[in-house]
mmCIF file of C-alpha atoms in Angstrom:
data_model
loop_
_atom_site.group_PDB
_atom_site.id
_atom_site.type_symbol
_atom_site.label_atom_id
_atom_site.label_comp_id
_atom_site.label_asym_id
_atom_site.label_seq_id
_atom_site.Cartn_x
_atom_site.Cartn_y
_atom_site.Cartn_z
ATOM 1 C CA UNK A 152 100.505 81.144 93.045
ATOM 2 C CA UNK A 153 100.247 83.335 95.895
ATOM 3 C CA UNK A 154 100.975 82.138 99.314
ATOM 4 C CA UNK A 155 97.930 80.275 101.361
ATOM 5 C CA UNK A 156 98.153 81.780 104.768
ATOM 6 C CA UNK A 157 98.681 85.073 106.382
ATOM 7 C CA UNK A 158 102.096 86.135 107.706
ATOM 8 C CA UNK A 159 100.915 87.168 111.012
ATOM 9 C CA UNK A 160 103.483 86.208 113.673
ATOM 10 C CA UNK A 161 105.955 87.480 111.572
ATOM 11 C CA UNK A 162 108.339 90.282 113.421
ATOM 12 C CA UNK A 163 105.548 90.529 116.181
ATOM 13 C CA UNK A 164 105.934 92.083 119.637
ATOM 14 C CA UNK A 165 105.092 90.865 122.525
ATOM 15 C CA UNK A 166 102.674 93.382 123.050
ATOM 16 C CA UNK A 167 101.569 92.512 126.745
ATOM 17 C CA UNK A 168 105.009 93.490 127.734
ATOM 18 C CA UNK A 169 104.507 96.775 126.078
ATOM 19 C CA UNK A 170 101.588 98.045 126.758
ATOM 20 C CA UNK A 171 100.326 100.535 127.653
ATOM 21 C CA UNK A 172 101.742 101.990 124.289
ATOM 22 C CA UNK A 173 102.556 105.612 123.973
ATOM 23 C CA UNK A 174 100.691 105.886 120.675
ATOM 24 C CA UNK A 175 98.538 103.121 118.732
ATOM 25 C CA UNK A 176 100.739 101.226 116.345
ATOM 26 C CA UNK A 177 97.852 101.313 113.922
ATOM 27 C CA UNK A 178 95.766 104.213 112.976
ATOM 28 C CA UNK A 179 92.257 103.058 111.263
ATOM 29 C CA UNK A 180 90.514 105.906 109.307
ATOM 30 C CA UNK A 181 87.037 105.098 107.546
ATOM 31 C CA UNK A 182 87.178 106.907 104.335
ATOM 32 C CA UNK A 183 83.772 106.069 104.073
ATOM 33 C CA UNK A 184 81.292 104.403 105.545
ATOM 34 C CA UNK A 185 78.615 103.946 102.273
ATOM 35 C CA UNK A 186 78.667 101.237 100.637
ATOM 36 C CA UNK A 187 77.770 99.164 97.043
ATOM 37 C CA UNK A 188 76.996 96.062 98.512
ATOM 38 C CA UNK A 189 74.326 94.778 100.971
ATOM 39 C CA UNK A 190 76.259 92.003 102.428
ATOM 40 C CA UNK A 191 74.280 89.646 104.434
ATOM 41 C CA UNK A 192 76.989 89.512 107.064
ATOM 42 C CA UNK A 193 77.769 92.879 107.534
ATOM 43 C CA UNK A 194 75.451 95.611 109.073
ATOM 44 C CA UNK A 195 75.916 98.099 106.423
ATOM 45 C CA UNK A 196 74.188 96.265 104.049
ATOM 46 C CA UNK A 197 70.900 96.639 106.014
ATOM 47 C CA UNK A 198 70.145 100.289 105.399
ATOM 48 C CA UNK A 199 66.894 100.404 107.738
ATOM 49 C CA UNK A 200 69.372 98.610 110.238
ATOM 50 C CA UNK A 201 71.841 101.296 109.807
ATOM 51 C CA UNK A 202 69.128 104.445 109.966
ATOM 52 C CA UNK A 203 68.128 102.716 113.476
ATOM 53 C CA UNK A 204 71.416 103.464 114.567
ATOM 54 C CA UNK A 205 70.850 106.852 113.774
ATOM 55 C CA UNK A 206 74.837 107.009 112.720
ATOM 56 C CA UNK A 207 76.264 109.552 110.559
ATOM 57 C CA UNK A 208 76.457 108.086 106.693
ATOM 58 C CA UNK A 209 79.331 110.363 105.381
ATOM 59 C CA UNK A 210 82.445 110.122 103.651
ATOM 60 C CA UNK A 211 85.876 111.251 105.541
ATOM 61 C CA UNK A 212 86.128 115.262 104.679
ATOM 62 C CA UNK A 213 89.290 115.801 103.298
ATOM 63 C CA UNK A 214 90.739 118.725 105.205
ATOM 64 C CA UNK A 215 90.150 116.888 107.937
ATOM 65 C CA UNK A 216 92.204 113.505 107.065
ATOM 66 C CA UNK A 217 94.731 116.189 106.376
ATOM 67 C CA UNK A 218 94.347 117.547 109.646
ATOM 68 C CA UNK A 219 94.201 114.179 111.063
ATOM 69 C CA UNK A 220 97.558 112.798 109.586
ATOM 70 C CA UNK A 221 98.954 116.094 110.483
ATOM 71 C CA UNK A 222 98.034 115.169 113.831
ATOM 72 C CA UNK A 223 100.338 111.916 113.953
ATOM 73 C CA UNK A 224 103.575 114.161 114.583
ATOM 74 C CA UNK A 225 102.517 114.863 118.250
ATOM 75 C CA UNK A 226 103.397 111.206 118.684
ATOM 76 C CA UNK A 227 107.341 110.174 119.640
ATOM 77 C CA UNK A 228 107.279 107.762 116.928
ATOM 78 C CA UNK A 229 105.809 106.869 113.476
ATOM 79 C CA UNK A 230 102.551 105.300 113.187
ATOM 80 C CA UNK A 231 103.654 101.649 112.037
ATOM 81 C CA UNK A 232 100.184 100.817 109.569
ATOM 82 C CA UNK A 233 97.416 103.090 108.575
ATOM 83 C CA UNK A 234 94.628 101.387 107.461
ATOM 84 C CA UNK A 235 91.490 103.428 104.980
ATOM 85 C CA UNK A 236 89.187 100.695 106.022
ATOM 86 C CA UNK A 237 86.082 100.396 108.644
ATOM 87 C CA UNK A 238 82.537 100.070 107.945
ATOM 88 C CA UNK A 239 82.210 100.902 104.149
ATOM 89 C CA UNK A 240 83.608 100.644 100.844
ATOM 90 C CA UNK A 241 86.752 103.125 100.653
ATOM 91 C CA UNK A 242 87.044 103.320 97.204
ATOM 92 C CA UNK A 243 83.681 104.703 96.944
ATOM 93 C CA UNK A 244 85.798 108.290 98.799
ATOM 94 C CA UNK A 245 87.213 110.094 95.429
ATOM 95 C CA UNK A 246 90.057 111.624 97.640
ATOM 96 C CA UNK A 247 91.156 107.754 97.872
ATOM 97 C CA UNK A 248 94.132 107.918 95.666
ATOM 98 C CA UNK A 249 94.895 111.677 97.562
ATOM 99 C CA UNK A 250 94.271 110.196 101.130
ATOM 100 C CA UNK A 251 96.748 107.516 100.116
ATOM 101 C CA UNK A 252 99.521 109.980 98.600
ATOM 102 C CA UNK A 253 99.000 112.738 101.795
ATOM 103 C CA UNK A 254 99.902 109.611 104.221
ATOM 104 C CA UNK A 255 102.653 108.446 102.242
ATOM 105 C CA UNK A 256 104.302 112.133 102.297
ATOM 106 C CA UNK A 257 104.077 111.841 105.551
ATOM 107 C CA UNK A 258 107.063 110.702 107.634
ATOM 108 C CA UNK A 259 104.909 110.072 110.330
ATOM 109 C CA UNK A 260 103.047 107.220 108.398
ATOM 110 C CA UNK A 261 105.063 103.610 107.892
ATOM 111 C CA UNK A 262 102.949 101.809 105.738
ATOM 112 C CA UNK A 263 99.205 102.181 104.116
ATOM 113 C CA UNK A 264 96.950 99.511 103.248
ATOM 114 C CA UNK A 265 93.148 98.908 102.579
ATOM 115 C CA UNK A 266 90.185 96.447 102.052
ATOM 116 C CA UNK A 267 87.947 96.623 99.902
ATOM 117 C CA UNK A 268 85.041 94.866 97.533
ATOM 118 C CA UNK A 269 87.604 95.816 94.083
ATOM 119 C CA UNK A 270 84.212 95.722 92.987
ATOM 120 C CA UNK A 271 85.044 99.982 91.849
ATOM 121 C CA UNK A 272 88.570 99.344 90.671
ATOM 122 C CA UNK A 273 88.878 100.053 87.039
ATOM 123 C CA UNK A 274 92.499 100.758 85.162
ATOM 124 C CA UNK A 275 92.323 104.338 85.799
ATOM 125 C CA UNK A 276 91.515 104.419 89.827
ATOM 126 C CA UNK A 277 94.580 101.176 89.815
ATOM 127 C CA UNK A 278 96.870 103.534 87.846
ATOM 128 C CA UNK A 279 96.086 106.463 90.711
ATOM 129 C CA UNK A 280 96.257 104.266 93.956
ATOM 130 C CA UNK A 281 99.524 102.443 92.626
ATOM 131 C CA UNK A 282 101.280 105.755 91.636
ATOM 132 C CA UNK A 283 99.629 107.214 95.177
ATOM 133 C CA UNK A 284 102.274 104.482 96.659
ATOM 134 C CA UNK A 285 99.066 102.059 98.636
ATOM 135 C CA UNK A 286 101.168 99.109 100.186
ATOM 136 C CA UNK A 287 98.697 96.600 100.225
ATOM 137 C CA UNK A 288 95.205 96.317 99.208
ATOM 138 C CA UNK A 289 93.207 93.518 100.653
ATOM 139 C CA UNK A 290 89.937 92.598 97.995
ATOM 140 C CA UNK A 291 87.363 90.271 99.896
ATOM 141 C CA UNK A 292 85.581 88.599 96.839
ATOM 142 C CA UNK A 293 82.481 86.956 98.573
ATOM 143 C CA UNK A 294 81.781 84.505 95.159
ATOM 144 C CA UNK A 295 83.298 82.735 92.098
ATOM 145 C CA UNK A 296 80.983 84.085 89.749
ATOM 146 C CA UNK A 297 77.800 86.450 89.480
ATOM 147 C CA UNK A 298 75.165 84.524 91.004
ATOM 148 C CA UNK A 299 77.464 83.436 94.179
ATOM 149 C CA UNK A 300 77.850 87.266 94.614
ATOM 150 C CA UNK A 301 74.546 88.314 94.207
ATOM 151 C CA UNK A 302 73.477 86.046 97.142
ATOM 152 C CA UNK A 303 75.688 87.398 99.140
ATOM 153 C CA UNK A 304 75.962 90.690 98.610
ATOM 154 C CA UNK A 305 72.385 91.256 96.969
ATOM 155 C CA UNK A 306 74.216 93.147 93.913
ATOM 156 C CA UNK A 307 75.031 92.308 90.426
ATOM 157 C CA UNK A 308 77.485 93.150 88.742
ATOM 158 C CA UNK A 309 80.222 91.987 85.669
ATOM 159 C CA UNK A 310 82.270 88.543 87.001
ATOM 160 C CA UNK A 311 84.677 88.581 84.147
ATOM 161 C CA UNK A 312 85.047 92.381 84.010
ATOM 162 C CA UNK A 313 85.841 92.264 87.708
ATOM 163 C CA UNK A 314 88.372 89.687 87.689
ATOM 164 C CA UNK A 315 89.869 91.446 84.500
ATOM 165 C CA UNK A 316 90.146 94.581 86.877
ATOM 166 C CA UNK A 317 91.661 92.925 89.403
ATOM 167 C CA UNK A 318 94.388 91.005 86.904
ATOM 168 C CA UNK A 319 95.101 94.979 85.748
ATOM 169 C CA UNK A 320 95.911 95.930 88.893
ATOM 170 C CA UNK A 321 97.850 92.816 89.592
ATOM 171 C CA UNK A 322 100.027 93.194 86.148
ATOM 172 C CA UNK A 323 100.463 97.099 87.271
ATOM 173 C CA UNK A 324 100.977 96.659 90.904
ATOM 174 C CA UNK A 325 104.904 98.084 91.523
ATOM 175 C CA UNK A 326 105.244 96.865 94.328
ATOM 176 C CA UNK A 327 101.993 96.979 96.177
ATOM 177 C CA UNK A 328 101.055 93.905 97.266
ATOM 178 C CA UNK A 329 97.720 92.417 96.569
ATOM 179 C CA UNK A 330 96.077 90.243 98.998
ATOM 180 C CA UNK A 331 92.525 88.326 97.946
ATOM 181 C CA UNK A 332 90.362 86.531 100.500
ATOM 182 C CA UNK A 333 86.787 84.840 100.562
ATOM 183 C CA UNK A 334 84.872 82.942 102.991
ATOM 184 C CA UNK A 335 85.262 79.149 103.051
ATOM 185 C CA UNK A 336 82.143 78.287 104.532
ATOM 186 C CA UNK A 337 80.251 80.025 101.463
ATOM 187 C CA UNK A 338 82.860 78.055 98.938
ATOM 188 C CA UNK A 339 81.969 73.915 98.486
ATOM 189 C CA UNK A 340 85.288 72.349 98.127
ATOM 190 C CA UNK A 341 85.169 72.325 94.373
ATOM 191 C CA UNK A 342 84.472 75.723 94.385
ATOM 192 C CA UNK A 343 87.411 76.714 97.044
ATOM 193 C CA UNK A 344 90.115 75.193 93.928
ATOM 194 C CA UNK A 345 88.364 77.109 91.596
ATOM 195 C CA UNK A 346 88.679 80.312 93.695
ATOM 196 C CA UNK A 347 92.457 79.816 93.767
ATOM 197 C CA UNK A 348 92.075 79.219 89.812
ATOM 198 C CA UNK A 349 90.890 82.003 89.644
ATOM 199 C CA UNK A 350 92.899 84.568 91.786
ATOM 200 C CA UNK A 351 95.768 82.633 92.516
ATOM 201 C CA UNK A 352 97.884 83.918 89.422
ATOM 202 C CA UNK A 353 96.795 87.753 89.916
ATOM 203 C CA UNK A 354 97.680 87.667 93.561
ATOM 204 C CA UNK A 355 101.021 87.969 96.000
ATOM 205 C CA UNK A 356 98.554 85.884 98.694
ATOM 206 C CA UNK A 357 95.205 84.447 99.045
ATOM 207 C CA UNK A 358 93.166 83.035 101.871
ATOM 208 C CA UNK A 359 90.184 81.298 102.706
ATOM 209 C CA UNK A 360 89.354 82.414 106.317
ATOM 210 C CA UNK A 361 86.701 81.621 108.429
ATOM 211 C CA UNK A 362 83.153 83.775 109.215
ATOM 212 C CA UNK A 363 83.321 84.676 112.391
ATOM 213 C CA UNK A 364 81.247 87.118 114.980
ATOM 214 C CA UNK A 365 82.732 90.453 113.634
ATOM 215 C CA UNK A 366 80.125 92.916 114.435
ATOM 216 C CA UNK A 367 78.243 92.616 118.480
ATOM 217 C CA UNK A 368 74.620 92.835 118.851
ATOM 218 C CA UNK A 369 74.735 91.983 114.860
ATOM 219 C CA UNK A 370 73.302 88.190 113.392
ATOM 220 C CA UNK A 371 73.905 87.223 110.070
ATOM 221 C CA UNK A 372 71.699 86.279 108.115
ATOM 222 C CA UNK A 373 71.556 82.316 107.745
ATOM 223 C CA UNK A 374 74.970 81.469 107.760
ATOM 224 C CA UNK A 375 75.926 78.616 110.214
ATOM 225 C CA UNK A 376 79.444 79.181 112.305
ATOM 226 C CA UNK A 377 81.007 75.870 113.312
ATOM 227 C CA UNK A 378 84.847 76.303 114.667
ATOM 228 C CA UNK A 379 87.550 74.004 116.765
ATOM 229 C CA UNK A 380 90.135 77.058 116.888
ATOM 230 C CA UNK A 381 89.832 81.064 116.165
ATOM 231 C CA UNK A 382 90.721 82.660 113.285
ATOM 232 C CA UNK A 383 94.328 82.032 113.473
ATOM 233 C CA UNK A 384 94.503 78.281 114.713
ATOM 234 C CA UNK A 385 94.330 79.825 119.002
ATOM 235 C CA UNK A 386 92.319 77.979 121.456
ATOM 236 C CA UNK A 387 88.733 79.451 121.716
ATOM 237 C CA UNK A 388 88.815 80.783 125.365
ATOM 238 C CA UNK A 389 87.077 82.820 126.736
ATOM 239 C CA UNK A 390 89.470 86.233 128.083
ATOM 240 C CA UNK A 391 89.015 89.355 129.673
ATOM 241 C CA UNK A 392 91.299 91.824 128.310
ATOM 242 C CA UNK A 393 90.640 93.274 124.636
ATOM 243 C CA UNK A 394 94.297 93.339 122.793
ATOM 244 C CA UNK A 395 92.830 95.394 119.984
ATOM 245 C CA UNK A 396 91.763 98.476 122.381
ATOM 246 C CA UNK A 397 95.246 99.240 123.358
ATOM 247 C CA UNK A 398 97.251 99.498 119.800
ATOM 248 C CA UNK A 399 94.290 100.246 117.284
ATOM 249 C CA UNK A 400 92.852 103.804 117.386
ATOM 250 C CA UNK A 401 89.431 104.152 114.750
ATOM 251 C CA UNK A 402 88.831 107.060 112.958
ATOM 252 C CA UNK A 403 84.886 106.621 112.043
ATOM 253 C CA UNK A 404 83.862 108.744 108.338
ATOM 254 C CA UNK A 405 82.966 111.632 110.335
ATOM 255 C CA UNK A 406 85.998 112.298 112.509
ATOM 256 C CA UNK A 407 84.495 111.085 115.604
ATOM 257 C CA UNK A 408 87.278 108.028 117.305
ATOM 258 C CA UNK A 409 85.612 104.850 118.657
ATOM 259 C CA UNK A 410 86.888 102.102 120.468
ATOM 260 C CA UNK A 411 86.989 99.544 117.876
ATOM 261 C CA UNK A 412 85.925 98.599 114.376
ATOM 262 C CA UNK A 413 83.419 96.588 115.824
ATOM 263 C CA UNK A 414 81.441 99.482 116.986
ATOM 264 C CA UNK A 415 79.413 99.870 113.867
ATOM 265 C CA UNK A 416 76.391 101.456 115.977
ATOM 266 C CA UNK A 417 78.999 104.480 117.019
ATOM 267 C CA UNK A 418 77.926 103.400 120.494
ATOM 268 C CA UNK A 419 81.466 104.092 122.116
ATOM 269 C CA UNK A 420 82.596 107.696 121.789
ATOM 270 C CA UNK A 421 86.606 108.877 123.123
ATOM 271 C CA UNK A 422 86.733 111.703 121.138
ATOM 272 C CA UNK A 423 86.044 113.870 117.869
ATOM 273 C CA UNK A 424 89.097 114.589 116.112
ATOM 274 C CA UNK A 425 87.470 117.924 114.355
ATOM 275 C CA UNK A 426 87.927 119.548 118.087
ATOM 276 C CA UNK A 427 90.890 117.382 119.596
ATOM 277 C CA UNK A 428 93.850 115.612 118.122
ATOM 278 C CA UNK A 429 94.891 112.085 118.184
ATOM 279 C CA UNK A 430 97.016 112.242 120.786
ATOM 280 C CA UNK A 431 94.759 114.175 123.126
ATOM 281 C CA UNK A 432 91.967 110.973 122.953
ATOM 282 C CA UNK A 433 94.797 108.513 122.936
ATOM 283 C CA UNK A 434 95.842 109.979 126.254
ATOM 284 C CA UNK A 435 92.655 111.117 127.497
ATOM 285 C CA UNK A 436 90.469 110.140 130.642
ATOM 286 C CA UNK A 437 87.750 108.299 128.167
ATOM 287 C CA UNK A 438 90.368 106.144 126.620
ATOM 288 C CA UNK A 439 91.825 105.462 130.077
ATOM 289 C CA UNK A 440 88.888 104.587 131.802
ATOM 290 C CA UNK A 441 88.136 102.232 128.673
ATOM 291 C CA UNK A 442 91.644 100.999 129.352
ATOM 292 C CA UNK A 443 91.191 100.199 133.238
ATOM 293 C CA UNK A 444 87.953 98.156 133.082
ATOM 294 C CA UNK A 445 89.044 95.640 130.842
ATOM 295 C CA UNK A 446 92.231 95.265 132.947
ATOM 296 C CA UNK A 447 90.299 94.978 136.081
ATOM 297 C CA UNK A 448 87.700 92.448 134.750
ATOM 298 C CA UNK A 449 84.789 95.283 133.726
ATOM 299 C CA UNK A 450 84.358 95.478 130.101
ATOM 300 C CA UNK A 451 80.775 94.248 130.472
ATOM 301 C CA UNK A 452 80.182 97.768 131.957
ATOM 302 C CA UNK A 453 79.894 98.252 128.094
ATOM 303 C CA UNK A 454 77.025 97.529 125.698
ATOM 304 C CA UNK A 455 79.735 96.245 122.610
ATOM 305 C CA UNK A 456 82.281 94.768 124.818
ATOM 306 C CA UNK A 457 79.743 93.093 126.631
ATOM 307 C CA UNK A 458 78.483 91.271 123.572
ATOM 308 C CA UNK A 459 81.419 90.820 121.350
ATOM 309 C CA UNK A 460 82.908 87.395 120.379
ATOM 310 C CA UNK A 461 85.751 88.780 118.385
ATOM 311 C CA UNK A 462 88.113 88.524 121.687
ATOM 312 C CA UNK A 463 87.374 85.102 121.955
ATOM 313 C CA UNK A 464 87.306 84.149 118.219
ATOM 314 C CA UNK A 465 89.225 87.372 116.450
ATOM 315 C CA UNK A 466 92.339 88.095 118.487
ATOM 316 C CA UNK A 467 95.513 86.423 118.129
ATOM 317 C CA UNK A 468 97.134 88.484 121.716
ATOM 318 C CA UNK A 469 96.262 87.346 124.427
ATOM 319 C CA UNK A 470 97.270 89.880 127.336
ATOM 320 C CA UNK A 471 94.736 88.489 130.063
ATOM 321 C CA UNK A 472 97.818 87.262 132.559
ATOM 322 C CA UNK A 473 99.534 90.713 132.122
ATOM 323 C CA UNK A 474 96.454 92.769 132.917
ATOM 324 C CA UNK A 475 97.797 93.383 136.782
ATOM 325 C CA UNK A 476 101.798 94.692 135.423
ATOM 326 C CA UNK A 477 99.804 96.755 132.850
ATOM 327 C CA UNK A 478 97.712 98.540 134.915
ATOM 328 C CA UNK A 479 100.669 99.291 137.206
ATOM 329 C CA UNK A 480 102.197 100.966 134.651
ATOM 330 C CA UNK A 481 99.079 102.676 133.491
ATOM 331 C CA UNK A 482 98.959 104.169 136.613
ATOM 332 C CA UNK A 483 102.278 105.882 136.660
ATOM 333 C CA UNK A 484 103.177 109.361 135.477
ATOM 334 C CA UNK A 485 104.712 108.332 132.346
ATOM 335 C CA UNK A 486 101.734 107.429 131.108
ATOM 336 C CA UNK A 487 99.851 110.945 132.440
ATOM 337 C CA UNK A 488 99.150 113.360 129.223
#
């Protein structure tokens, strides 16, 4: 039976007392931003929602995640985790298993992982991503059988064959390690056991977590969110300072950096990586202006920050008291580009 709870404090810095850092200690590339489902609690499964936004709908070129992980060796040190995961379904990107192999050639690249539906994984594409040397694939399953997953996700599609697909890849695994979630509040407490019926014996760990606000300016679609902590067991306060802004650099589909995965209207723009590399955006003046108003108290001078709830619900850092010693050293020429 895999293990009930996420390892997340394990090995951690402090990052507070690191930051600013002199690269991102994870590198988030969309490998595509289309996706099979229509969630109800995810903007990309409202497609009119989505053409409002007027955002690109593309899949990551592949020359130009080749340029991009090219880019990496500008930094002083390796990139700790890349993650092919933002807005869509990666595995829907037939350069997956490639994008996975290119990164792990790399030895600017420490580990790779990815979410993802599983709802496209099939004994052939587990062979490729397994032999491409993934280190862990997360598979949100949002239901316990068809009909729970139709509701959901507004898609139907083969219960039995997709657990059977997901057992493959667990029996064929080498090493990568397979993480399954789902969301309590859709699971009655019967059907919570039988989820870890299910999936406990074809996974290293699985996890009920918690819905919470994971995409600003975006409502789900009735689906009630109670809490007494955050996502990992912190006090709900309210903070000022983003953690996730200053070691998480996003790669959207179309080579354009953002902020933040939350920024699924493409609101927030620091760079294009088709005319700049990573390291130019991570030290540029848009990245350090971002940087500077949430340490001085400003973040509502922008439309997502303003709005989002995954600070107060999402983060597990809190860097709030060390916003004054961070800016200091923000402001010295070590940290100039």
């Amino acid at each position: 039976m895999g293990q009930n709870k996420t390892r997340l404090t394990d090995n951690r810095n402090e990052l507070g007392q690191k930051t600013p850092l002199k690269q991102p200690y994870v590198l988030l590339i969309d490998p595509s931003n289309l996706c099979n489902l229509r969630c109800c609690f995810c903007p990309s499964g409202n497609i009119e929602l989505i053409k409002s936004t007027k955002r690109i709908q593309t899949m990551m070129d592949f020359k130009l995640y080749q340029k991009i992980i090219d880019d990496t060796s500008e930094f002083e040190s390796p990139i700790k985790v890349l993650r092919l995961y933002k807005e869509g379904e990666p595995l829907i990107n037939p350069n997956f298993a490639d994008m996975i192999q290119y990164a792990k050639s790399s030895k600017n690249i420490l580990r790779v992982d990815t979410t993802t539906n599983g709802i496209l994984l099939n004994p052939e594409l587990n062979r490729k991503i397994v032999a491409a040397g993934l280190d862990q694939i997360n598979i949100s399953v949002n239901g316990i059988n068809e009909e729970q997953i139709y509701k959901y996700c507004r898609v139907k599609i083969d219960f039995k064959q997709y657990v059977q697909n997901i057992r493959d890849l667990y029996e064929n695994r080498n090493g990568c390690e397979i993480y399954i979630k789902s969301i309590k509040e859709n699971l009655s407490e019967e059907e919570q056991q039988k989820f870890h019926e299910i999936f406990g014996e074809i996974s290293d760990r699985i996890f009920l977590e918690r819905i919470s606000p994971a995409w600003p300016g975006f409502k789900f679609d009735n689906l009630e969110m109670k809490f007494e902590t955050g996502n990992y067991g912190q006090a709900i306060e309210d903070r000022t300072v983003c953690p996730y802004l200053f070691y998480i650099m996003v790669v959207n589909s179309d080579g354009q950096v953002t902020t933040c995965v939350g920024d699924w209207r493409h609101r927030q723009i620091l760079g294009d990586t088709k005319k700049q590399s990573l390291k130019e955006i991570w030290y540029g003046e848009q990245m350090k202006s971002y940087w500077k108003n949430h340490l001085t108290g400003n973040k509502d001078v922008y439309e997502m920050c303003k709005c989002c709830e995954v600070i107060k619900y999402g983060c597990f850092d809190n860097i709030d008291n060390e916003a004054k010693e961070i800016l200091k050293r923000l402001n010295t020429e070590e940290y100039l580009y």
